[in-house]
Coordinates of C-alpha atoms in Angstrom, one line a residue:
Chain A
X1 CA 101.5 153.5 99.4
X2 CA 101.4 149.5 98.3
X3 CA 98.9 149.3 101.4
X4 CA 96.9 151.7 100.1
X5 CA 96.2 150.7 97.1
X6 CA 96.3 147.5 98.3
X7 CA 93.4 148.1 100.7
X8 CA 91.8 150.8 97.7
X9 CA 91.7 147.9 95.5
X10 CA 90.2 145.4 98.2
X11 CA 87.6 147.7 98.7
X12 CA 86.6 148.1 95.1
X13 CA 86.0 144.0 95.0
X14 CA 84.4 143.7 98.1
X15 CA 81.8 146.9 96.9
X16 CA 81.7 145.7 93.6
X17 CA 80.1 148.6 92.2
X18 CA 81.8 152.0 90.0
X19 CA 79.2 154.5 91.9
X20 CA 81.5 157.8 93.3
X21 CA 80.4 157.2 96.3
X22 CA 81.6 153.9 96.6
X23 CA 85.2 155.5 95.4
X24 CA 85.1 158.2 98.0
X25 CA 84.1 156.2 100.5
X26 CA 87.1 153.7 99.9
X27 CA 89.4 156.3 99.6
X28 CA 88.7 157.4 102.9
X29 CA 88.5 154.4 104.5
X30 CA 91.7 152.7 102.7
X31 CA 93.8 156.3 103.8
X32 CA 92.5 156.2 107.6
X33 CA 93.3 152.2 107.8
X34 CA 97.1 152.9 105.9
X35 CA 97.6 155.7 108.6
X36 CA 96.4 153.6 111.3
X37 CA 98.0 150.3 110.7
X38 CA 101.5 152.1 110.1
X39 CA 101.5 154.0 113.4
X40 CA 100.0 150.6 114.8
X41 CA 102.2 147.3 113.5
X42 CA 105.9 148.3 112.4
X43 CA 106.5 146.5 109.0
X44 CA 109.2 146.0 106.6
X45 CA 106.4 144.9 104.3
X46 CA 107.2 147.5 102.2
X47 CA 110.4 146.1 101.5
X48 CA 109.0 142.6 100.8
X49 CA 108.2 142.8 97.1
X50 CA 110.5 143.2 94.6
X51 CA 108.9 145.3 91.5
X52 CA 110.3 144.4 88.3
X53 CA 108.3 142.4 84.3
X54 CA 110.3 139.5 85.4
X55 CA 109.0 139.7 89.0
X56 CA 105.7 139.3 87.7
X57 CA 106.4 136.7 85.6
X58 CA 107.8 134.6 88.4
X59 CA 104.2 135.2 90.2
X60 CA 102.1 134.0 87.7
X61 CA 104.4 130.8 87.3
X62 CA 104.8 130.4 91.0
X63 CA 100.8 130.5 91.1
X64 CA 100.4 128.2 88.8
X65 CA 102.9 125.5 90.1
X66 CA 100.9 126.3 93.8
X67 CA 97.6 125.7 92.1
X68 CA 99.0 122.2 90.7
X69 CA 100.4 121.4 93.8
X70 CA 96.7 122.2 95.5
X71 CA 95.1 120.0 93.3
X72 CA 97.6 116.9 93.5
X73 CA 97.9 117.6 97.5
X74 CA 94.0 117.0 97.5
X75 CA 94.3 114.1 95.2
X76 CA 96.8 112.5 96.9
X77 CA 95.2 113.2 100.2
X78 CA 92.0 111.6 99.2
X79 CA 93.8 108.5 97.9
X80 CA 95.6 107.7 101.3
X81 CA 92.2 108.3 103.2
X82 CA 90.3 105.8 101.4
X83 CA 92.4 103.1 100.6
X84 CA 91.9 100.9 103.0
X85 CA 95.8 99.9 104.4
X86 CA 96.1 103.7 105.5
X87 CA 99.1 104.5 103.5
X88 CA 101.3 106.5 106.0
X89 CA 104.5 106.9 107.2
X90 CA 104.8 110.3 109.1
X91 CA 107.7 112.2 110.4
X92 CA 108.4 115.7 111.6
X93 CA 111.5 116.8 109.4
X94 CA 113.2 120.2 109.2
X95 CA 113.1 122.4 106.0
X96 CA 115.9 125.3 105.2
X97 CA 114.8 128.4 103.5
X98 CA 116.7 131.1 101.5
X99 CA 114.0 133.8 101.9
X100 CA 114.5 136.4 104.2
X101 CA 111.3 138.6 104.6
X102 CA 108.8 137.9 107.4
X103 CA 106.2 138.2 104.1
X104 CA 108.3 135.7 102.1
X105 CA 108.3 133.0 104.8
X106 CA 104.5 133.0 105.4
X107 CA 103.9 132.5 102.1
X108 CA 106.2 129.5 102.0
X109 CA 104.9 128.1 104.7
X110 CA 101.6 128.0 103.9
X111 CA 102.3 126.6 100.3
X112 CA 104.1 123.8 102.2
X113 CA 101.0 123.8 104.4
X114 CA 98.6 123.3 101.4
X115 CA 101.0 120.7 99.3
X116 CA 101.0 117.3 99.6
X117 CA 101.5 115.2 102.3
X118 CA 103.2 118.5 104.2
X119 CA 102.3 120.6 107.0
X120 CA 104.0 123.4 108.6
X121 CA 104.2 123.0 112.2
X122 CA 106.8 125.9 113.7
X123 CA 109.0 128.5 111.6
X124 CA 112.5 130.0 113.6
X125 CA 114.6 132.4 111.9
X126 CA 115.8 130.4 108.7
X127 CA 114.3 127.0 109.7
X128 CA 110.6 125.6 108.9
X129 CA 109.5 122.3 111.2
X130 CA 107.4 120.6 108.5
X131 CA 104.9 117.3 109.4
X132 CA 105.5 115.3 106.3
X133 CA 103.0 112.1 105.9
X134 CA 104.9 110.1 103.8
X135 CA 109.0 110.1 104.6
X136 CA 109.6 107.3 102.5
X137 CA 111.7 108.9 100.4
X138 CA 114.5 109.8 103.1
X139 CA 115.1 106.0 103.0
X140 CA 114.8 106.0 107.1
X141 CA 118.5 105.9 107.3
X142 CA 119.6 109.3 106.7
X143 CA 120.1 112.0 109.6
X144 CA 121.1 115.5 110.2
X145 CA 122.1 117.1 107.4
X146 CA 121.7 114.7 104.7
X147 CA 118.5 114.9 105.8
X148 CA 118.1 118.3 105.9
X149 CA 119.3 119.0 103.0
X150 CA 117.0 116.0 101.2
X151 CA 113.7 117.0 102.9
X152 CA 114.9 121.1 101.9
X153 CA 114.8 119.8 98.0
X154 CA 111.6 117.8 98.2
X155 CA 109.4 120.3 100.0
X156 CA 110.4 123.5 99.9
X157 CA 112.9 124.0 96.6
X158 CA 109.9 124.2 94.2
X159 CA 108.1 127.1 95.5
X160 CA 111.1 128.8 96.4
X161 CA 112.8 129.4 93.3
X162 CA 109.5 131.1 92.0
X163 CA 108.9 133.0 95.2
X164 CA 112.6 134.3 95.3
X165 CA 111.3 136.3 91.9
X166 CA 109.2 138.6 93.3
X167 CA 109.5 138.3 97.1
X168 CA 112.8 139.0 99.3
Chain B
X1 CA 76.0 124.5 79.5
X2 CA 77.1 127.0 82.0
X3 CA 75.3 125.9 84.8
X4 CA 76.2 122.1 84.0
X5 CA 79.7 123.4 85.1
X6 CA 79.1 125.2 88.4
X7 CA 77.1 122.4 89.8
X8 CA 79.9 120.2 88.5
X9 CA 82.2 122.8 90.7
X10 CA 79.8 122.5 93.8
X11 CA 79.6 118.9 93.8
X12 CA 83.3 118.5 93.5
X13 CA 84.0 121.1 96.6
X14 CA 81.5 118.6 98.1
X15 CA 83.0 115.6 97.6
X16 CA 86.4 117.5 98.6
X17 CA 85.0 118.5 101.5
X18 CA 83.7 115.1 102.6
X19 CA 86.6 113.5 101.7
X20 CA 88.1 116.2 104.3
X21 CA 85.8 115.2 107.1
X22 CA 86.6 111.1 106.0
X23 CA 90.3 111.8 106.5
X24 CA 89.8 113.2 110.6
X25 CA 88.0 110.1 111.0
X26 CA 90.5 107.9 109.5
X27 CA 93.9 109.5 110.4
X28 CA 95.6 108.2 113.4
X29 CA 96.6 111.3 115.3
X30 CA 96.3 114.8 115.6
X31 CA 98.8 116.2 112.7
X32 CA 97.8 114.2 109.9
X33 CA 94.0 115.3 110.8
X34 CA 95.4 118.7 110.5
X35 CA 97.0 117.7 107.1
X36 CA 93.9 115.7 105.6
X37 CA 91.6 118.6 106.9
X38 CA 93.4 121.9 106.0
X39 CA 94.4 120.9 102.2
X40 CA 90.7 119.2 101.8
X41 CA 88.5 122.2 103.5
X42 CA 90.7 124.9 101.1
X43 CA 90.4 123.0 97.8
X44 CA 86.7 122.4 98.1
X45 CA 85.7 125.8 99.7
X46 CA 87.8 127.1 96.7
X47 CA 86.1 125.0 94.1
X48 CA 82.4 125.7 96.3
X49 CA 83.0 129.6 95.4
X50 CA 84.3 128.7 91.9
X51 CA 80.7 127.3 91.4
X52 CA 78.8 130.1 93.2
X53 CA 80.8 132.1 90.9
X54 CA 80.0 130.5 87.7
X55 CA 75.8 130.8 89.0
X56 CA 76.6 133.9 90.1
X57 CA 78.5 136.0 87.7
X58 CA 78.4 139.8 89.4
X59 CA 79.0 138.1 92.3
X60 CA 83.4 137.2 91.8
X61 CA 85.1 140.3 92.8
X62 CA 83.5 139.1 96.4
X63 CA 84.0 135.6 95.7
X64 CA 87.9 136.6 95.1
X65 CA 88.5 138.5 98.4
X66 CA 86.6 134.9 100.0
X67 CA 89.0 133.3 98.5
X68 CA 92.1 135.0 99.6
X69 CA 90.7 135.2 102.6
X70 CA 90.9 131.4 103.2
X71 CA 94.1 131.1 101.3
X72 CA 95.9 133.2 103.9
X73 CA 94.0 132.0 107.1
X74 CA 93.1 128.3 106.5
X75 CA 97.1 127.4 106.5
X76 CA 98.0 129.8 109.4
X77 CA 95.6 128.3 111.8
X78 CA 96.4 124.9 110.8
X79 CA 100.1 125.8 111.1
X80 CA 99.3 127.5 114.5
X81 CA 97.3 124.3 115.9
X82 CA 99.6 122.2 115.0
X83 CA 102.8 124.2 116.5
X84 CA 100.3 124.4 120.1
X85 CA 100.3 120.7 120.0
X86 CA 103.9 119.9 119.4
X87 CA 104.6 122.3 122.1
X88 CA 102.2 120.8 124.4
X89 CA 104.2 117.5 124.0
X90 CA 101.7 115.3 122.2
X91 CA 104.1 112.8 120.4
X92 CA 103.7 112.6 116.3
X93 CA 102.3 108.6 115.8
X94 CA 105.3 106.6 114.0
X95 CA 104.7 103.5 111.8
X96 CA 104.5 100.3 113.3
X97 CA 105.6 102.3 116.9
X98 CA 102.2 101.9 118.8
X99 CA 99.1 100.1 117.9
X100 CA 96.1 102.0 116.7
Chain C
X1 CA 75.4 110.7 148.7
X2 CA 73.5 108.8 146.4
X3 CA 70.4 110.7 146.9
X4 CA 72.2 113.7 146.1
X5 CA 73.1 112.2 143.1
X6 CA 69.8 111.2 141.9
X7 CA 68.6 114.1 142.7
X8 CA 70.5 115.9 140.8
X9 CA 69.7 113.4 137.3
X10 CA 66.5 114.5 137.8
X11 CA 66.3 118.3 137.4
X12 CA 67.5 118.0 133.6
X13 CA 64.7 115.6 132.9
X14 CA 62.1 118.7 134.8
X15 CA 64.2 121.3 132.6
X16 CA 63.4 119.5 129.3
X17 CA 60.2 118.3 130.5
X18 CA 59.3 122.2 131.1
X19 CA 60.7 123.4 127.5
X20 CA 58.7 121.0 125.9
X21 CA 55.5 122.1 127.8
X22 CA 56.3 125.7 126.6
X23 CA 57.3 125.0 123.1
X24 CA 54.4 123.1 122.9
X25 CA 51.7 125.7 124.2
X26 CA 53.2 128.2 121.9
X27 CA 53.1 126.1 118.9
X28 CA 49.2 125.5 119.7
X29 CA 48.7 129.3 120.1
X30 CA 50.1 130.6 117.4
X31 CA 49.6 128.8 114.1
X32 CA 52.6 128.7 111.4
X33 CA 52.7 131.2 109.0
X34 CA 50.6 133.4 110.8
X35 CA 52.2 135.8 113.0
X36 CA 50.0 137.2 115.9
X37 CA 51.2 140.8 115.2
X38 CA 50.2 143.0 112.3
X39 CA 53.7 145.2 113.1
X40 CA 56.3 142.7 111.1
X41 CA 53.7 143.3 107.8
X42 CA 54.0 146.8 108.1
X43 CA 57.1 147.3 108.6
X44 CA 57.7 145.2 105.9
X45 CA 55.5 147.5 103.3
X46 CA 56.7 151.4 105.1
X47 CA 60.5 150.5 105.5
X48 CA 61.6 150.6 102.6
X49 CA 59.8 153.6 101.5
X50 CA 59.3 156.0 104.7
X51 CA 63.7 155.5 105.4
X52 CA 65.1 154.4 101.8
X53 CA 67.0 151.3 103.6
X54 CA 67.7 148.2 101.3
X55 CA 68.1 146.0 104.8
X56 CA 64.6 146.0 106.6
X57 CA 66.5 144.5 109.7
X58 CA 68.6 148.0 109.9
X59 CA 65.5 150.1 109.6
X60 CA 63.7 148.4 112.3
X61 CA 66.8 148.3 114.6
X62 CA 67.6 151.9 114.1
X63 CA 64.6 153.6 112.3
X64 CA 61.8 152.0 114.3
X65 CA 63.5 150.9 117.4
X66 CA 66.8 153.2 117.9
X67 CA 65.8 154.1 121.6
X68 CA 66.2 150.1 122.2
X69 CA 69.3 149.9 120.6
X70 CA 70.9 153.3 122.4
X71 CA 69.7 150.5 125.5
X72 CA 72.2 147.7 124.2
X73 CA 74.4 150.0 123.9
X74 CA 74.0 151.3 127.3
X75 CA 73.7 147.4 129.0
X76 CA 77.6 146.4 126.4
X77 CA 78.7 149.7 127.7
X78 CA 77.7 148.8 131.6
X79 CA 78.9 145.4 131.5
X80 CA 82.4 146.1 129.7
X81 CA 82.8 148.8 132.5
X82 CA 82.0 145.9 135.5
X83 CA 84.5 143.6 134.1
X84 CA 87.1 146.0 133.3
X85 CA 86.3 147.0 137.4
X86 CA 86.3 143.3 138.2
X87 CA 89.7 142.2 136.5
X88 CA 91.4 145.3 137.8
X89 CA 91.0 145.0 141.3
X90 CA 91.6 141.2 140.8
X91 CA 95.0 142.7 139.5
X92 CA 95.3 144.9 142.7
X93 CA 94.8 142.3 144.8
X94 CA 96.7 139.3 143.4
X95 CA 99.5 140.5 141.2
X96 CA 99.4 138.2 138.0
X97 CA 96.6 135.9 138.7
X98 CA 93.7 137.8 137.1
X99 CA 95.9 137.7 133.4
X100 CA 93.9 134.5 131.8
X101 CA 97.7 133.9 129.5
X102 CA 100.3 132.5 130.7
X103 CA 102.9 135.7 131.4
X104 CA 104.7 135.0 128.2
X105 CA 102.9 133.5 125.3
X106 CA 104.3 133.3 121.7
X107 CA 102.0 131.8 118.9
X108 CA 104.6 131.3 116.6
X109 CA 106.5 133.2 113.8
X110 CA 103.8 132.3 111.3
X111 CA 101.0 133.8 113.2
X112 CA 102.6 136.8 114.2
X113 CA 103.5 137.5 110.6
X114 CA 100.0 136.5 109.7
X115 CA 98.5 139.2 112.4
X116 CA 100.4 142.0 110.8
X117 CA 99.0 140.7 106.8
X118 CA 95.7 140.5 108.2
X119 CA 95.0 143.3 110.6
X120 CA 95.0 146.0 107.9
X121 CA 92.7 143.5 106.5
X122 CA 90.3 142.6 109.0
X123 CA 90.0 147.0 109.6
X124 CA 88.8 146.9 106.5
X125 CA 86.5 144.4 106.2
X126 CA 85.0 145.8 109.4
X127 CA 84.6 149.1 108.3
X128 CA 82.8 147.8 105.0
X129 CA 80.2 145.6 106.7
X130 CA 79.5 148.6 109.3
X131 CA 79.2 151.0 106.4
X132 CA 77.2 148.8 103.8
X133 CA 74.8 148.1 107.2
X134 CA 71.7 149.7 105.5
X135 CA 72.6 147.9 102.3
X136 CA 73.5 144.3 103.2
X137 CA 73.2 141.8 106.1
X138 CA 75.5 143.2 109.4
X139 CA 75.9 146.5 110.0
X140 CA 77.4 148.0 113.3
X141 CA 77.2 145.2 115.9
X142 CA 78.5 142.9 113.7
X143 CA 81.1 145.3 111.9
X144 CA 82.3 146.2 115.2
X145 CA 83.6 142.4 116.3
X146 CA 85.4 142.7 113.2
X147 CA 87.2 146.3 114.3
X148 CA 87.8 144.6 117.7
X149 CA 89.3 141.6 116.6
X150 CA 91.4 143.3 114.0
X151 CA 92.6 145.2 117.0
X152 CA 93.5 142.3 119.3
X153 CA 94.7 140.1 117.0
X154 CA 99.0 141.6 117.2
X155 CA 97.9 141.3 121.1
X156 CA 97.3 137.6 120.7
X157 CA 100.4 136.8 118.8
X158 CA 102.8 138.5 120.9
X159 CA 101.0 139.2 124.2
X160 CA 101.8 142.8 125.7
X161 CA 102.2 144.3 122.4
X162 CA 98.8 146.5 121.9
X163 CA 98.2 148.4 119.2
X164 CA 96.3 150.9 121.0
X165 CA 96.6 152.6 124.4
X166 CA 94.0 153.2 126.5
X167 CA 93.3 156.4 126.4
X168 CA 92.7 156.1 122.6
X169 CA 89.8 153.5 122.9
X170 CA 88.3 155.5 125.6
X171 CA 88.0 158.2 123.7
X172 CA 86.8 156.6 120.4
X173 CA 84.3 155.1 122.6
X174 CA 82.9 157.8 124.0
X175 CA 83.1 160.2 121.1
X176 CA 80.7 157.2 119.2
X177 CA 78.5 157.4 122.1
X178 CA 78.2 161.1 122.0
X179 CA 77.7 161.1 118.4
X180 CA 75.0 158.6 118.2
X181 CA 73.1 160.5 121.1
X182 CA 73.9 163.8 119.3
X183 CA 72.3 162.6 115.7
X184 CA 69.2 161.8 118.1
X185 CA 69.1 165.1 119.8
X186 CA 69.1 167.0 116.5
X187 CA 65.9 165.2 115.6
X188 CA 64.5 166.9 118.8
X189 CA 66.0 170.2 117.4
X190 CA 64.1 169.7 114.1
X191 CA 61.0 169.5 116.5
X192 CA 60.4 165.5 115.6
X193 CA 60.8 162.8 118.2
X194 CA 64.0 161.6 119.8
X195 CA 66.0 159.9 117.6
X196 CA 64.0 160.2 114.1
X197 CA 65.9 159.6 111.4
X198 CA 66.7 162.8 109.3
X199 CA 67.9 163.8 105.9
X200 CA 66.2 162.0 102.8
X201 CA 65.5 158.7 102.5
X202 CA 67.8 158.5 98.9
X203 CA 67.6 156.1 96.1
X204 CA 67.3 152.7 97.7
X205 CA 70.8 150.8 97.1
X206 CA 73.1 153.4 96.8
X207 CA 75.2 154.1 99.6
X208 CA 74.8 157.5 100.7
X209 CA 70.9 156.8 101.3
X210 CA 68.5 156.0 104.3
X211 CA 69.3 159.5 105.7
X212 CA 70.8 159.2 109.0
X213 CA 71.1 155.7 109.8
X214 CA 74.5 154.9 108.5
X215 CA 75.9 157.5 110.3
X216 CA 74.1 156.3 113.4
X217 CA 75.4 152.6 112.5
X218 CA 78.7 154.0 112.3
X219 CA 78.8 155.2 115.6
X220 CA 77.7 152.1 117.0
X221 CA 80.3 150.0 115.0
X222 CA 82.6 152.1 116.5
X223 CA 81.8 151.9 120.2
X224 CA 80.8 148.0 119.7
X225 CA 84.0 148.0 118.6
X226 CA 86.0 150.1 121.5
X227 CA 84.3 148.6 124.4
X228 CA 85.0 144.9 123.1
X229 CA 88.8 146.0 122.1
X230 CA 88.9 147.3 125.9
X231 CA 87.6 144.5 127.5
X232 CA 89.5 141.6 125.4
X233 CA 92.5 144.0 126.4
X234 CA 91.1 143.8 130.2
X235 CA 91.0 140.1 129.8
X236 CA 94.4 139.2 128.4
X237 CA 95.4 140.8 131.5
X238 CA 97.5 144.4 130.4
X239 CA 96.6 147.2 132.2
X240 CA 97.7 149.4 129.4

């Protein structure tokens, strides 16, 4: 039923237009797709979201810490590429997430993906291999789970406490 | 006053977008490439639409879908890339481990 | 040795030496701006009119020309079938060499998770570029990539998983053919020519206009769409 409408509402913003054949057509199309993809790809999708005021509230904040992040990533991004000592000190690190829907990970990782200085390179189960261009911070010296459990707070703790609001 | 602003939008998914294609020049390896050219081609595609958008007003439901679009893919392929070369054994360059 | 070498630098040189000499003869022929046929113009002033379809390019391809097109379909349809023939007696012959994946190939959590966000997706936005066809650029060809990818994409995360067997493409495949070459055979029933487009041309814009030709498009978009799912099927090496 969320796919559905889901795939009803897509279809209104990609038509763009009110006229009833437009909304019968959609229909249609959105109930043959629903029928098809279910019987097709087996997802606990449905289970993903979690449907509550404050749920929504934690999507509009999580959106708007993402749409920060976006912005500094790209700032940041463009002030290592053009200053001229290459600023960089790269490392792949590993990231522990909370979040146990298939929905819930992709969505971290690609805000990790878009953030700065990060990129996500593998997910397994409950662990995320990020890139990170600037490990500084973990002072070289730290290993195992210190680490861990430093890289965890930089990268991923910000997103996740808003995406734990409305995803599972 | 309106139109001021969308060409501002266009010239600064531009400049985003340039500053993308700078990065794989300058970056020393494969993953930071990835990194300067995923988070630079999403912002400034983003910020492109914003200003076709602003030109174009009956145009944003479409503009939206774009968007999403490229907010879901842009960081899975990047993320997919990136996993392919890891697996295919192409070290991560260190600081100060190789020259170049 | 070394004559075979340099006789091999020179055929590019002949190759581009050729082009040139034809692109240049046709640019002296035929003067910009002026095309040699009076058929584009008219098409350009009827189309609109005589079939009610907003995208000129979908009028000509199905109005005008739909006994060319039931030929592309015919030549995709021919040369899915030869490599599907190919590849399987490849298979026969040499157990696992024809599959062009490695036996087991994973793209990762993240893509697979991806593939199952964006396949309901990607259905859709095929279906809405095949049916808006007589409204906007694409239309069946196009819109029918789209199906096929949607369909292949689980298959490329997590090879051997396919969303649809076999039997199920066939089908869809052929029932499109039959259906496009039906709408053409009730034109002959309505004692016009083979595939003229019927019903009223409708208000240009809207959706249900141009008479026939978005149900003809339709069927195309969905055998473009069969035969490539079959064949990237064939080529990832199931025999589903």
């Amino acid at each position: 039923m969320i796919r559905f409408t889901t795939l009803w509402v897509l279809w209104m913003l990609l038509t763009g237009s009110l006229q009833w054949s437009e909304l019968l057509t959609g229909t249609v199309i959105a109930a043959l797709i629903t029928g098809l993809s279910q019987r097709l790809v087996d997802s606990g999708s449905q289970s993903d979201l979690i449907f509550t005021p404050r749920s929504l509230l934690s999507l509009l904040r999580y959106l708007r810490v993402f749409a920060l992040a976006l912005i500094q990533a790209n700032l940041d991004m463009a002030r290592r590429v053009l200053s001229p000592s290459l600023p960089i000190d790269p490392a792949v690190v590993e990231v522990e997430t909370t979040l146990q829907s298939t929905l819930g990970k992709l969505v971290l990782a690609n805000s990790i993906t878009l953030t700065p200085g990060t990129l996500t390179v593998d997910l397994q189960q409950n662990r995320l291999l990020v890139h990170w261009i600037d490990t500084a911070v973990l002072a070289g010296d730290q290993q195992g789970e210190a680490a861990l459990q430093l890289a965890t707070r930089e990268i991923a703790a910000g997103f996740e406490q808003h995406l734990k609001g409305f995803l599972r | 006053m309106i139109g001021l602003l969308a060409d501002l939008f266009l010239l600064l998914g531009g400049l985003f977008l340039f500053l993308g294609a700078l990065g794989l020049i300058r970056m020393p390896d494969v993953y930071n490439r990835i990194q300067a050219g995923t988070k630079a081609v999403t912002l400034g595609t983003l910020a492109l639409l914003l200003g076709v958008g602003l030109h174009q007003p009956t145009w944003w439901p479409k503009l939206l879908v774009l968007a999403i679009l490229i907010l879901v893919t842009n960081p899975v392929g990047s993320s997919t890339l990136a996993r392919a070369f890891l697996r295919s054994g192409i070290e991560p360059w260190k600081k100060g481990g190789q020259d170049g | 040795m070394s004559r075979e070498q340099r006789s091999l630098e020179w055929t590019p040189l002949l190759f581009s030496g050729g082009l040139a000499f034809l692109l240049f003869t046709l640019f002296i022929a035929t003067m910009f701006g002026e095309p040699p046929m009076r058929a584009g113009a008219m098409i350009q002033q009827a189309g609109g009119v005589e079939l009610g379809a907003a995208n000129l390019v979908t009028a000509v391809v199905l109005g005008y020309r739909g006994l060319d097109t039931l030929g592309e379909l015919a030549i995709l349809f021919a040369s899915a079938t030869a490599v599907g023939l190919v590849l399987s007696t490849q298979n026969g012959e040499s157990d696992k060499q024809a599959s062009v994946f490695p036996d087991k190939i994973f793209l990762g959590e993240i893509f697979e998770s991806a593939s199952r966000l964006l396949m309901p997706l990607l259905l859709l936005l095929g279906f809405y570029i095949i049916i808006h066809g007589h409204l906007t650029p694409g239309g069946g060809f196009q819109g029918g990539v789209i199906l096929a990818i949607a369909l292949f994409l689980p298959a490329l995360a997590r090879s051997g998983e396919i969303p649809l067997n076999h039997a199920t493409i066939r089908l869809v495949e052929g029932g499109a053919g039959t259906l496009f070459i039906l709408i053409g055979l009730m034109a002959l029933m309505q004692g016009e020519s083979f595939l003229q487009p019927l019903l009223q041309p409708g208000e240009i814009g809207a959706l249900f206009s141009a008479g026939s030709l978005p149900l003809l498009y339709l069927a195309v978009g969905l055998k473009v769409g069969a035969e490539l799912a079959a064949l990237l099927v064939h080529l990832s090496g199931e025999s589903a």
